[in-house]
Coordinates of C-alpha atoms in Angstrom, one line a residue:
M1 CA -3.6 9.0 -2.1
T2 CA -4.9 7.9 1.1
Q3 CA -7.3 5.8 1.3
T4 CA -7.5 4.5 4.6
A5 CA -7.5 8.2 6.6
P6 CA -10.1 8.6 8.8
S7 CA -12.1 11.9 9.4
D8 CA -10.8 12.7 12.5
T9 CA -6.7 13.8 10.6
V10 CA -4.1 16.0 12.0
L11 CA -1.8 17.2 9.2
I12 CA 2.1 17.4 10.4
V13 CA 3.8 20.4 8.2
D14 CA 7.8 19.0 7.8
F15 CA 10.5 21.2 7.0
G16 CA 12.5 19.1 7.2
S17 CA 13.4 18.4 11.5
Q18 CA 15.2 15.0 12.0
V19 CA 12.5 14.2 14.4
T20 CA 8.9 15.1 13.1
Q21 CA 8.7 12.1 12.7
L22 CA 8.2 11.4 16.7
I23 CA 5.7 14.1 16.5
A24 CA 3.5 11.8 14.3
R25 CA 3.8 8.8 16.9
R26 CA 2.8 11.5 19.7
V27 CA -0.4 11.7 17.6
R28 CA -1.0 8.1 17.2
E29 CA -0.1 7.4 20.3
T30 CA -3.3 9.5 21.3
G31 CA -5.5 7.9 19.1
V32 CA -5.7 10.2 16.6
Y33 CA -4.3 9.1 12.6
C34 CA -2.6 11.5 11.0
E35 CA -0.1 12.3 8.4
I36 CA 3.8 14.1 7.4
V37 CA 3.4 16.4 4.2
P38 CA 6.6 18.2 3.5
F39 CA 6.3 21.7 3.2
Q40 CA 6.2 21.4 -0.6
S41 CA 3.0 19.8 -1.3
A42 CA 1.2 20.8 2.3
E43 CA -0.9 22.7 0.5
E44 CA -2.1 20.2 -1.8
G45 CA -1.9 17.4 1.8
F46 CA -3.9 20.2 3.0
A47 CA -7.0 19.7 0.6
R48 CA -7.0 16.5 0.2
L49 CA -7.3 15.1 3.7
K50 CA -9.3 17.8 6.0
P51 CA -7.4 17.5 8.4
R52 CA -9.3 19.0 11.6
A53 CA -5.9 20.5 13.1
V54 CA -2.1 21.0 12.0
I55 CA 1.2 20.8 13.6
L56 CA 4.1 22.5 12.1
S57 CA 7.5 21.1 12.7
G58 CA 11.2 22.0 13.0
S59 CA 14.1 22.3 10.8
P60 CA 17.5 23.4 10.2
A61 CA 16.1 26.3 8.5
S62 CA 15.9 30.2 9.4
T63 CA 12.9 32.3 8.6
V64 CA 15.5 35.0 8.1
D65 CA 17.3 33.9 5.9
E66 CA 15.8 34.4 2.3
G67 CA 13.5 31.4 0.6
S68 CA 12.9 29.4 3.7
P69 CA 10.4 27.0 4.3
R70 CA 6.9 28.5 4.7
A71 CA 3.6 27.3 5.5
P72 CA 0.6 27.9 2.9
Q73 CA -1.6 30.8 3.8
V74 CA -4.9 28.4 3.1
I75 CA -3.8 26.2 6.5
F76 CA -4.1 30.8 8.7
D77 CA -7.5 31.2 6.6
S78 CA -8.9 28.3 7.0
G79 CA -9.9 28.5 11.3
V80 CA -9.0 25.0 12.1
P81 CA -5.9 24.4 15.6
V82 CA -1.9 24.6 14.4
F83 CA 0.2 24.1 16.7
G84 CA 3.8 25.6 15.7
I85 CA 7.2 23.5 17.4
C86 CA 10.3 25.4 17.1
Y87 CA 10.4 26.5 13.1
G88 CA 7.6 26.0 12.8
Q89 CA 6.7 29.0 16.1
Q90 CA 9.3 30.9 13.6
T91 CA 8.0 31.1 10.5
M92 CA 3.5 31.1 12.8
C93 CA 5.2 34.2 13.6
V94 CA 7.0 35.7 10.9
Q95 CA 4.0 35.0 8.6
L96 CA 1.4 36.4 11.3
G97 CA 3.2 39.8 11.5
G98 CA 5.5 38.7 15.0
K99 CA 9.2 39.1 13.9
V100 CA 12.3 36.2 14.4
E101 CA 15.9 36.8 14.2
S102 CA 19.4 34.9 14.9
G103 CA 22.1 36.4 16.5
H104 CA 21.1 35.8 19.8
H105 CA 22.0 32.9 22.7
R106 CA 22.0 29.3 20.9
E107 CA 20.0 26.7 23.4
F108 CA 20.7 23.2 23.2
G109 CA 18.6 20.5 24.6
R110 CA 18.0 20.7 28.6
A111 CA 16.8 24.0 29.6
F112 CA 13.6 24.6 32.2
L113 CA 10.4 26.7 31.2
D114 CA 7.9 29.2 33.7
V115 CA 4.7 28.6 33.8
E116 CA 3.4 32.8 33.2
K117 CA -0.8 32.9 32.2
E118 CA -3.1 30.2 32.5
C119 CA -3.6 28.3 29.0
A120 CA -6.0 25.9 27.5
L121 CA -2.9 23.5 26.2
F122 CA -1.4 23.0 29.3
E123 CA -4.9 22.6 31.3
G124 CA -4.3 19.9 33.7
I125 CA -1.4 19.6 32.6
W126 CA 1.3 22.4 34.1
P127 CA -0.4 24.9 36.6
L128 CA 1.1 28.8 37.0
G129 CA 4.0 29.8 38.6
S130 CA 4.8 25.9 37.7
R131 CA 8.3 25.1 36.3
H132 CA 9.0 22.1 33.7
Q133 CA 12.0 20.9 31.9
V134 CA 12.0 21.3 28.1
W135 CA 14.0 20.4 25.2
M136 CA 15.5 23.6 23.4
S137 CA 17.0 23.0 19.6
H138 CA 17.5 26.5 18.5
G139 CA 19.5 28.9 16.9
D140 CA 17.0 32.0 16.1
R141 CA 14.2 33.3 18.6
V142 CA 10.9 35.1 18.3
T143 CA 11.8 39.0 18.9
A144 CA 7.9 39.5 18.5
L145 CA 4.6 38.4 18.6
P146 CA 1.9 38.4 15.7
E147 CA -1.6 40.8 17.0
G148 CA -3.8 38.8 19.4
F149 CA 0.2 36.0 20.9
E150 CA 0.6 36.0 24.4
V151 CA 3.1 34.9 26.1
V152 CA 1.7 32.2 28.9
A153 CA 5.4 30.7 28.9
T154 CA 9.8 31.4 29.2
S155 CA 12.5 30.4 29.3
P156 CA 16.3 31.9 31.2
N157 CA 17.3 32.4 26.9
A158 CA 14.2 31.9 25.2
P159 CA 11.6 34.4 26.5
Y160 CA 8.3 33.7 24.7
A161 CA 9.5 29.8 25.3
F162 CA 5.3 29.7 24.9
I163 CA 3.1 31.7 23.4
A164 CA -0.4 31.1 22.4
N165 CA -3.4 33.0 20.4
E166 CA -6.0 31.5 22.3
A167 CA -9.2 32.7 20.0
K168 CA -8.0 31.3 17.1
K169 CA -7.0 28.5 18.5
Y170 CA -3.0 29.0 17.7
Y171 CA 0.0 28.2 20.1
A172 CA 3.0 27.5 19.2
V173 CA 6.4 26.9 21.7
Q174 CA 10.5 26.8 21.0
F175 CA 10.9 23.8 22.3
H176 CA 10.5 19.7 21.5
P177 CA 7.7 19.1 23.2
E178 CA 7.5 15.4 20.4
V179 CA 10.6 14.3 22.7
V180 CA 11.1 12.1 25.7
H181 CA 13.5 15.1 26.6
T182 CA 10.4 17.4 26.9
P183 CA 8.4 14.8 29.5
D184 CA 5.3 15.8 29.5
G185 CA 4.9 17.3 25.9
A186 CA 2.9 13.9 24.6
K187 CA 0.9 15.5 27.3
L188 CA 1.0 18.8 25.3
I189 CA 0.3 17.5 22.2
A190 CA -2.7 14.7 23.4
N191 CA -3.8 18.1 25.2
F192 CA -3.6 19.8 21.7
V193 CA -5.0 16.5 19.7
H194 CA -8.2 16.4 21.8
N195 CA -9.1 19.5 23.9
I196 CA -8.3 22.2 21.6
A197 CA -8.8 20.6 17.9
G198 CA -12.1 18.2 20.0
L199 CA -10.3 15.5 18.0
Q200 CA -12.0 12.1 19.4
G201 CA -9.3 9.3 19.2
D202 CA -11.3 7.3 17.3
W203 CA -7.8 5.2 15.0
T204 CA -8.4 1.9 16.2
M205 CA -6.3 -0.5 13.8
S206 CA -10.5 -2.3 14.1
A207 CA -11.0 0.6 12.4
Y208 CA -8.0 0.3 10.2
R209 CA -8.1 -2.8 9.3
A210 CA -12.6 -2.5 7.3
R211 CA -10.9 0.4 6.2
A212 CA -8.2 -0.7 4.5
V213 CA -10.2 -4.2 3.6
A214 CA -12.6 -1.6 1.2
A215 CA -9.8 0.3 -0.1
I216 CA -8.0 -3.3 -1.6
R217 CA -11.7 -4.1 -3.5
K218 CA -11.7 -1.0 -4.5
Q219 CA -8.8 -0.8 -5.6
V220 CA -7.6 -4.6 -6.9
G221 CA -11.2 -4.5 -8.3
N222 CA -11.1 -8.5 -10.0
K223 CA -8.2 -8.0 -11.1
R224 CA -5.6 -10.4 -9.8
V225 CA -2.6 -9.7 -7.2
I226 CA 0.4 -10.5 -6.2
C227 CA 2.4 -10.0 -3.2
A228 CA 5.9 -10.4 -2.1
L229 CA 6.1 -12.4 0.7
S230 CA 9.5 -12.5 2.5
G231 CA 7.9 -13.7 5.6
G232 CA 9.2 -10.7 7.8
V233 CA 5.9 -9.4 9.3
D234 CA 5.4 -6.2 7.5
S235 CA 4.3 -8.6 3.9
S236 CA 2.9 -11.1 6.0
V237 CA 0.2 -8.9 7.7
A238 CA -0.1 -7.5 4.2
A239 CA -0.3 -10.5 2.4
L240 CA -3.0 -11.7 4.9
L241 CA -5.0 -8.4 4.7
I242 CA -4.8 -8.4 0.9
H243 CA -6.0 -12.7 1.4
E244 CA -9.1 -11.6 3.7
A245 CA -9.9 -8.6 0.8
V246 CA -9.8 -11.0 -2.5
G247 CA -9.0 -14.0 -0.7
E248 CA -8.1 -16.3 -4.4
Q249 CA -7.6 -13.2 -6.4
L250 CA -4.2 -13.4 -4.4
T251 CA -0.6 -15.0 -4.9
C252 CA 2.3 -14.7 -2.8
I253 CA 5.8 -15.8 -3.6
L254 CA 8.6 -16.2 -1.1
V255 CA 11.3 -15.7 -3.4
D256 CA 14.7 -17.2 -1.8
H257 CA 17.3 -15.2 -2.9
G258 CA 19.9 -16.8 -0.4
L259 CA 20.2 -14.5 2.5
M260 CA 17.6 -15.6 4.3
R261 CA 18.6 -16.6 7.9
K262 CA 19.3 -20.3 8.7
N263 CA 16.0 -22.2 7.7
E264 CA 14.2 -19.1 7.4
A265 CA 12.2 -19.6 3.7
A266 CA 11.3 -23.6 5.3
D267 CA 10.3 -22.3 8.3
V268 CA 7.8 -19.2 6.4
V269 CA 7.0 -21.6 4.2
A270 CA 5.2 -24.4 6.9
M271 CA 3.5 -21.9 8.6
F272 CA 2.1 -20.5 5.8
R273 CA 0.2 -23.2 3.9
E274 CA 0.3 -24.9 7.2
H275 CA -2.0 -22.7 9.0
Y276 CA -3.6 -20.1 6.2
N277 CA -5.7 -21.1 3.1
L278 CA -3.2 -18.7 1.3
H279 CA -1.7 -19.6 -1.8
L280 CA 1.9 -19.2 -1.9
L281 CA 4.6 -20.1 -4.7
H282 CA 8.1 -20.9 -2.9
I283 CA 10.6 -19.7 -5.2
D284 CA 14.6 -20.7 -5.5
A285 CA 16.4 -18.3 -7.3
S286 CA 19.1 -18.2 -4.7
D287 CA 22.4 -19.5 -7.3
R288 CA 21.1 -15.8 -9.4
F289 CA 21.3 -13.5 -6.3
I290 CA 24.2 -14.6 -5.3
S291 CA 25.9 -15.1 -8.2
A292 CA 25.2 -10.9 -8.7
L293 CA 26.4 -10.5 -5.7
E294 CA 28.9 -12.2 -5.4
G295 CA 32.0 -9.9 -4.9
E296 CA 30.2 -6.3 -4.5
S297 CA 31.2 -5.0 -2.2
D298 CA 29.2 -1.7 -2.4
P299 CA 26.4 -1.2 0.2
E300 CA 23.9 0.5 -2.2
V301 CA 25.3 -0.8 -5.7
K302 CA 23.7 -4.3 -3.5
R303 CA 20.4 -2.9 -2.2
K304 CA 19.4 -2.1 -5.7
T305 CA 21.0 -5.3 -7.8
I306 CA 18.6 -7.0 -5.1
G307 CA 15.4 -4.8 -5.8
R308 CA 16.1 -5.3 -9.9
L309 CA 16.5 -9.8 -9.2
F310 CA 13.0 -9.2 -7.0
I311 CA 11.7 -7.4 -10.2
E312 CA 12.8 -9.7 -12.5
V313 CA 11.2 -12.5 -10.4
F314 CA 8.5 -10.7 -9.6
E315 CA 7.4 -10.4 -13.7
E316 CA 9.1 -13.7 -14.8
E317 CA 6.3 -15.4 -11.9
A318 CA 3.4 -12.9 -13.2
K319 CA 3.4 -14.1 -16.7
K320 CA 4.4 -17.7 -15.5
L321 CA 0.3 -17.2 -13.7
G322 CA -1.0 -15.7 -16.7
G323 CA -0.4 -12.1 -15.7
A324 CA -1.5 -9.4 -12.5
E325 CA -2.1 -6.4 -12.7
F326 CA -0.9 -5.7 -9.2
L327 CA 2.6 -6.2 -6.8
A328 CA 1.4 -6.3 -4.1
Q329 CA 4.2 -5.2 -0.5
G330 CA 4.7 -4.3 2.7
T331 CA 5.7 -0.8 2.8
L332 CA 5.5 1.2 6.2
Y333 CA 5.0 4.7 6.4
P334 CA 8.7 4.9 7.8
D335 CA 10.4 4.0 5.6
V336 CA 8.3 6.6 3.0
I337 CA 9.1 9.4 4.9
E338 CA 13.0 8.6 5.4
S339 CA 13.3 8.1 1.8
V340 CA 11.7 12.2 0.8
S341 CA 13.9 14.6 0.5
F342 CA 11.7 17.3 2.2
T343 CA 13.4 19.9 2.3
G344 CA 16.2 19.5 -1.0
G345 CA 18.6 21.8 0.9
P346 CA 19.2 21.1 4.4
S347 CA 17.5 17.9 5.4
V348 CA 18.4 15.0 2.4
T349 CA 17.6 11.8 1.5
I350 CA 18.7 9.5 3.5
K351 CA 17.6 6.5 3.9
S352 CA 17.0 4.0 0.4
H353 CA 14.5 1.3 1.1
H354 CA 14.3 -1.7 -1.1
N355 CA 10.3 -0.9 -1.0
V356 CA 9.9 2.6 -2.1
G357 CA 10.6 3.8 -5.3
G358 CA 7.4 2.3 -7.9
L359 CA 7.9 -0.5 -10.8
P360 CA 9.3 0.3 -14.2
E361 CA 7.3 1.0 -16.1
R362 CA 7.5 -1.9 -18.4
M363 CA 6.5 -4.6 -15.8
N364 CA 2.3 -1.7 -16.6
M365 CA 1.3 -3.4 -13.1
Q366 CA 0.4 -1.1 -9.8
L367 CA 1.3 -1.6 -6.2
V368 CA -1.6 -1.7 -3.7
E369 CA 0.4 -1.4 -0.2
P370 CA -1.5 -1.3 2.3
L371 CA 0.2 -0.6 5.2
R372 CA 2.1 2.3 3.9
E373 CA 0.8 4.8 6.5
L374 CA 1.5 3.0 9.7
F375 CA 4.5 2.1 12.0
K376 CA 6.5 -0.8 13.1
D377 CA 4.5 -1.1 16.4
E378 CA 1.0 -0.7 14.5
V379 CA 1.3 -3.3 12.3
R380 CA 2.1 -5.9 15.3
V381 CA -1.1 -5.1 16.6
L382 CA -2.4 -5.0 13.2
G383 CA -1.7 -8.7 12.4
R384 CA -3.1 -9.4 16.1
E385 CA -5.8 -8.0 14.8
L386 CA -5.5 -11.0 11.8
G387 CA -5.0 -13.6 13.7
L388 CA -1.4 -14.1 14.0
P389 CA 0.3 -15.7 16.6
D390 CA 2.4 -13.7 18.8
S391 CA 5.3 -15.9 18.4
F392 CA 5.9 -14.6 14.8
I393 CA 4.2 -11.2 15.6
G394 CA 6.7 -10.6 18.1
R395 CA 10.0 -12.1 15.4
H396 CA 12.8 -8.8 15.0
P397 CA 13.2 -7.3 11.8
F398 CA 14.7 -8.2 9.1
P399 CA 15.2 -5.8 6.5
G400 CA 14.4 -7.5 2.3
P401 CA 18.1 -7.5 1.4
G402 CA 19.0 -9.5 4.5
L403 CA 22.5 -10.9 4.3
A404 CA 23.7 -8.5 2.0
I405 CA 24.3 -5.7 3.8
R406 CA 25.2 -7.9 7.1
C407 CA 28.5 -8.6 5.3
P408 CA 30.2 -5.2 4.4
G409 CA 32.2 -6.1 2.2
G410 CA 32.9 -8.2 -1.2
I411 CA 29.9 -11.0 -1.1
T412 CA 31.1 -14.5 -1.5
R413 CA 28.4 -17.6 -0.9
E414 CA 31.4 -19.0 2.0
K415 CA 31.0 -15.7 3.4
L416 CA 27.4 -15.6 4.1
E417 CA 27.1 -20.1 4.9
I418 CA 29.6 -18.2 7.9
L419 CA 27.6 -15.3 9.0
R420 CA 24.4 -17.4 8.9
E421 CA 25.5 -19.8 10.9
A422 CA 26.8 -17.4 13.5
D423 CA 24.4 -15.4 13.1
A424 CA 21.9 -18.7 14.2
I425 CA 23.8 -19.2 17.4
Y426 CA 23.2 -15.3 18.4
L427 CA 19.5 -15.8 17.7
D428 CA 20.0 -19.6 19.9
E429 CA 21.4 -17.9 22.3
I430 CA 18.8 -14.7 22.9
R431 CA 16.3 -17.2 23.1
K432 CA 17.9 -20.3 25.9
A433 CA 18.7 -15.8 28.0
G434 CA 14.5 -15.7 27.4
L435 CA 15.8 -12.3 26.0
Y436 CA 14.2 -12.4 22.6
D437 CA 11.4 -10.5 23.7
A438 CA 12.9 -7.6 25.8
I439 CA 15.1 -6.9 22.2
W440 CA 13.6 -5.5 19.2
Q441 CA 16.3 -6.1 16.6
A442 CA 19.4 -8.7 16.8
F443 CA 21.5 -10.0 14.0
A444 CA 25.2 -10.8 14.0
V445 CA 27.5 -8.8 11.0
L446 CA 30.3 -10.5 9.2
L447 CA 33.5 -7.8 8.1
P448 CA 35.3 -7.1 6.6
V449 CA 39.0 -7.7 8.1
Q450 CA 40.3 -10.7 9.4
T451 CA 42.5 -10.9 12.2
V452 CA 45.5 -13.5 14.0
G453 CA 44.5 -15.5 16.4
V454 CA 45.8 -18.9 18.2
M455 CA 43.2 -21.2 19.1
G456 CA 44.2 -24.9 20.5
D457 CA 47.7 -25.2 19.2
G458 CA 47.8 -23.1 15.9
R459 CA 47.8 -19.8 14.4
T460 CA 44.3 -18.7 12.9
Y461 CA 43.7 -15.9 10.3
E462 CA 39.7 -15.2 10.5
F463 CA 37.6 -13.5 10.3
V464 CA 36.2 -10.7 12.7
C465 CA 31.8 -10.6 13.9
A466 CA 30.1 -8.1 15.6
L467 CA 27.1 -8.7 17.4
R468 CA 24.2 -6.4 17.2
A469 CA 21.1 -5.6 19.2
V470 CA 19.3 -2.8 20.3
T471 CA 16.1 -1.7 22.2
S472 CA 13.6 0.5 19.7
V473 CA 9.5 1.1 19.6
D474 CA 9.3 1.4 16.3
G475 CA 12.7 1.3 14.7
M476 CA 12.5 4.8 14.0
T477 CA 15.9 5.8 16.7
A478 CA 17.4 3.1 19.4
D479 CA 19.4 2.7 21.1
F480 CA 22.3 -0.5 22.4
Y481 CA 20.8 -3.6 24.8
H482 CA 23.0 -3.8 27.3
Y483 CA 24.1 -7.1 27.8
D484 CA 25.5 -8.9 31.0
M485 CA 29.5 -10.0 30.5
E486 CA 28.6 -13.6 31.3
F487 CA 26.3 -13.4 28.4
L488 CA 28.7 -12.2 25.7
G489 CA 31.0 -14.6 26.5
R490 CA 28.8 -17.4 26.6
A491 CA 27.3 -16.6 22.8
A492 CA 31.5 -15.6 21.8
T493 CA 32.7 -18.8 22.3
R494 CA 30.0 -21.4 21.0
I495 CA 30.0 -18.9 17.6
I496 CA 34.4 -19.1 17.7
N497 CA 33.8 -22.9 18.7
E498 CA 31.2 -23.8 16.4
V499 CA 32.1 -21.9 13.3
R500 CA 34.7 -22.1 11.3
G501 CA 35.4 -18.8 10.1
I502 CA 35.4 -16.8 13.0
N503 CA 38.0 -16.6 15.1
R504 CA 37.3 -13.3 16.9
V505 CA 34.0 -11.8 18.6
V506 CA 32.8 -8.0 19.3
Y507 CA 30.5 -6.6 21.0
D508 CA 28.2 -3.2 18.9
V509 CA 27.4 -0.6 20.8
T510 CA 25.9 1.8 18.3
S511 CA 23.1 3.2 18.3
K512 CA 20.6 5.0 16.3
P513 CA 19.2 8.5 16.5
P514 CA 15.8 10.2 14.2
G515 CA 17.1 9.7 10.7
T516 CA 20.2 7.7 10.5
I517 CA 20.2 4.7 7.9
E518 CA 19.1 1.3 8.8
W519 CA 21.7 -0.7 9.9
E520 CA 24.2 -1.3 7.5

């Protein structure tokens, strides 16, 4: 249940689009709070949040198919402004008496919209008679409008590309304003939340911090909390926020599972013990974890094994402390969204996350997840609010399973050490080149491939190391970082020369579109 939502809230009904999260990002960028709910629970979400406006997302479904997703009628009966996007436009039209057909010209990619009439939604952005680039992605299209609607903009293949019922503050578009390929899309969304819905844009990290602290105090009371502190930004911010709320009732536990980066556990312990008055336990469980993972090659089994062992360790430590009623962790909003199948049909669960899924009943503990409503970049802002140094806030994200998912194939202690050394050299070269802050995430991967090479006068048969670096804002989408060859040559040469067990280095230029699996 949302505990920190302000009164000015936008509800986003998700019908299974791969870019629904981008809608949420655009709304939050305007300073307005929003939440995404799957269409199946949208009526409950509407009653709980009491939103001032609603956005209906796209979908891979077709409104002409029997049983296709629909928005709850209570949204249209409520009188709040509604903005339908792509499938959201189509279901809005069907539900309000219009018509949608399939079999027309499909349209995927760049298109150009002509403004036919003035409209409050694009006031100050698109003047009458102007033409603008948008991004289309549809097979079906609206062929008849509901009563009260009129066409305000068209494209060559979408005569109802932008429609509006200004009296009811209903707006609907066939294109996707949330993506960067629609250059003015973010402005349209900002116009909707500010000018149409009248929301103030006063959702700030300072306000979130105050509400979150109050919510934690209300949830925890005078009970004990243990916090899973991994050393990453997410769990660190969560720990400081909870400590601000309940003070000495919090005990942080850093479990060193032997899968962390070089010197990472020691660095984290030093920072928190020297600069923050937190009760921190450092548990060396590396033998336990690595023994359980040794030889395992299935990435999903690795994740589940690590998650299970984490729970076991925390359970044991809670007993040593005399019991704890709450377990805190740094779950983020994308973790929650990406771990849920919103449609149960065309959209499937695209990511299993070590932070999501609840606790075993035997633990008899409740979760405290104060960052559950935030995106990654928002967590960094909150970290600054709490006084974390920029050097720490800017750290590249590194998931809980650590090196286990950076070592495809069977895990061995030897391979982990090889990877740890290569990864440390890679990051060292990035820092020396002054590139660390320009890159969102960088890491080395030890591929399950060995190749023949010649080093000096001898033949070698050693592993291939892949280097990855991506740029991103919040981790939902990412593109590879464009290194120059001089840097790659320098980093590769150091790794080959200094790490016994690697004789070849490659650079991975894979990008991450929205909704794909984490960087396995």
